[in-house]
Amino acid sequence: MESARCKAFLAAVASGSLSKAADELNYTPSGVSQLVTALEEEFGFPLLKRSKKGVSLTPEGESLLPAVSAYIRQERRIYQLAAEVKGLDIGSITIAAYSSIATHWLPKVIANFRRDYPNIRIKLLEGVRQEVKTWLAEGRADIGFLSDGDDIESEYRWIPLAEDPMVAVLPLDHEYADKDSYPLERCRYEHFIMPAMGWDDDVMVMLGKYGIEPHIEFSTIESFSAYAMIAEGMGMSITNSLILEGMNFDIVKVPVEPAQSITLGIALHSIEHASPAVRKFVQYAVRQLKA
């Protein structure tokens, strides 16, 4: 199995387009198409559905995607290990992270890392928990910065970094805006604004522990739009504290009752089988971020 064919397949899946994959790989669109077709012929079934709008995975392609991603990761690891033996520090790292972590934690870590290893390329993907998990599972990300959970600890090597308290986000004139805590039970009756594409895993798992189903009045993709709506008195929400750092909205955050927190940390498939570049970055992150 030629790695060039696999790389063309992965680039087409990630971009949803043969032409965009060609731009990324410095090939012609017909060249990428030929590589993917050759891989399909090698396997004996189609991997991509092609249309005027682009390409998408067939069921067979979806089944093979994690294995093909792992194959390319191992190829990168071999070359990076060889370079490390020769005294060079090269490679690439793709990091998937919550927007709050990408904004408040990672810039300093990446800056320090790049000063010591300027030849290692870093790509950063920002998303909600569902997206970070998907990018890890598909092999599009080498490292994930997100919250813990049984689904993470059972499938990945998990490295906890810090506890982050959960808070209620309220408009300035809310009756609990000047209180010491906000009762979670009230989420049943409030106009709840749910970010993270309408389903925040961290919030829903927390509320589910107490059998609380929030009265979701609005849902948003991004947290910023949710907080802008809260500032206008349209409702309230629950989130982790880190994401609110540096926010400049007319809102208040109040600790929830019972007190709750999430554990933020690093998830990756394996430390032992990770590339040298990934291992080095994880070491930097743990040293600088672990509470």
Short mmCIF file of N, CA, C and O in Angstrom, two decimals, residues 2 22 27 55 86 97 101 169 200 202 211:
data_model
loop_
_atom_site.label_atom_id
_atom_site.label_comp_id
_atom_site.label_asym_id
_atom_site.label_seq_id
_atom_site.Cartn_x
_atom_site.Cartn_y
_atom_site.Cartn_z
N GLU A 2 0.79 2.06 -1.03
CA GLU A 2 1.64 3.23 -1.15
C GLU A 2 1.11 4.36 -0.26
O GLU A 2 -0.09 4.65 -0.27
N ALA A 22 -5.59 18.57 -3.66
CA ALA A 22 -4.48 18.78 -4.59
C ALA A 22 -3.66 20.01 -4.20
O ALA A 22 -2.43 19.99 -4.23
N TYR A 27 -0.31 18.69 -5.77
CA TYR A 27 -0.58 17.85 -6.94
C TYR A 27 -1.61 18.56 -7.81
O TYR A 27 -2.20 19.58 -7.42
N VAL A 55 -16.44 15.52 -2.35
CA VAL A 55 -16.36 14.09 -2.06
C VAL A 55 -16.75 13.83 -0.62
O VAL A 55 -16.60 14.70 0.25
N LYS A 86 19.65 10.90 13.90
CA LYS A 86 20.69 11.71 13.25
C LYS A 86 20.89 13.06 13.95
O LYS A 86 21.65 13.90 13.49
N ALA A 97 -8.35 20.98 20.15
CA ALA A 97 -8.55 21.53 21.49
C ALA A 97 -9.85 22.31 21.59
O ALA A 97 -10.35 22.85 20.60
N ILE A 101 -9.16 26.36 25.68
CA ILE A 101 -7.78 25.91 25.89
C ILE A 101 -6.88 26.47 24.80
O ILE A 101 -5.75 26.90 25.07
N VAL A 169 -23.81 31.29 34.01
CA VAL A 169 -23.59 32.57 33.32
C VAL A 169 -24.93 33.29 33.25
O VAL A 169 -25.88 32.79 32.64
N ASP A 200 -23.87 20.60 24.76
CA ASP A 200 -22.58 20.66 25.43
C ASP A 200 -22.44 19.42 26.31
O ASP A 200 -23.13 19.28 27.32
N ASP A 202 -20.18 18.42 28.41
CA ASP A 202 -19.79 18.65 29.80
C ASP A 202 -20.98 19.08 30.64
O ASP A 202 -21.17 18.61 31.77
N GLY A 211 -30.42 14.21 37.29
CA GLY A 211 -31.71 14.02 36.64
C GLY A 211 -32.36 15.31 36.19
O GLY A 211 -33.59 15.40 36.11
#
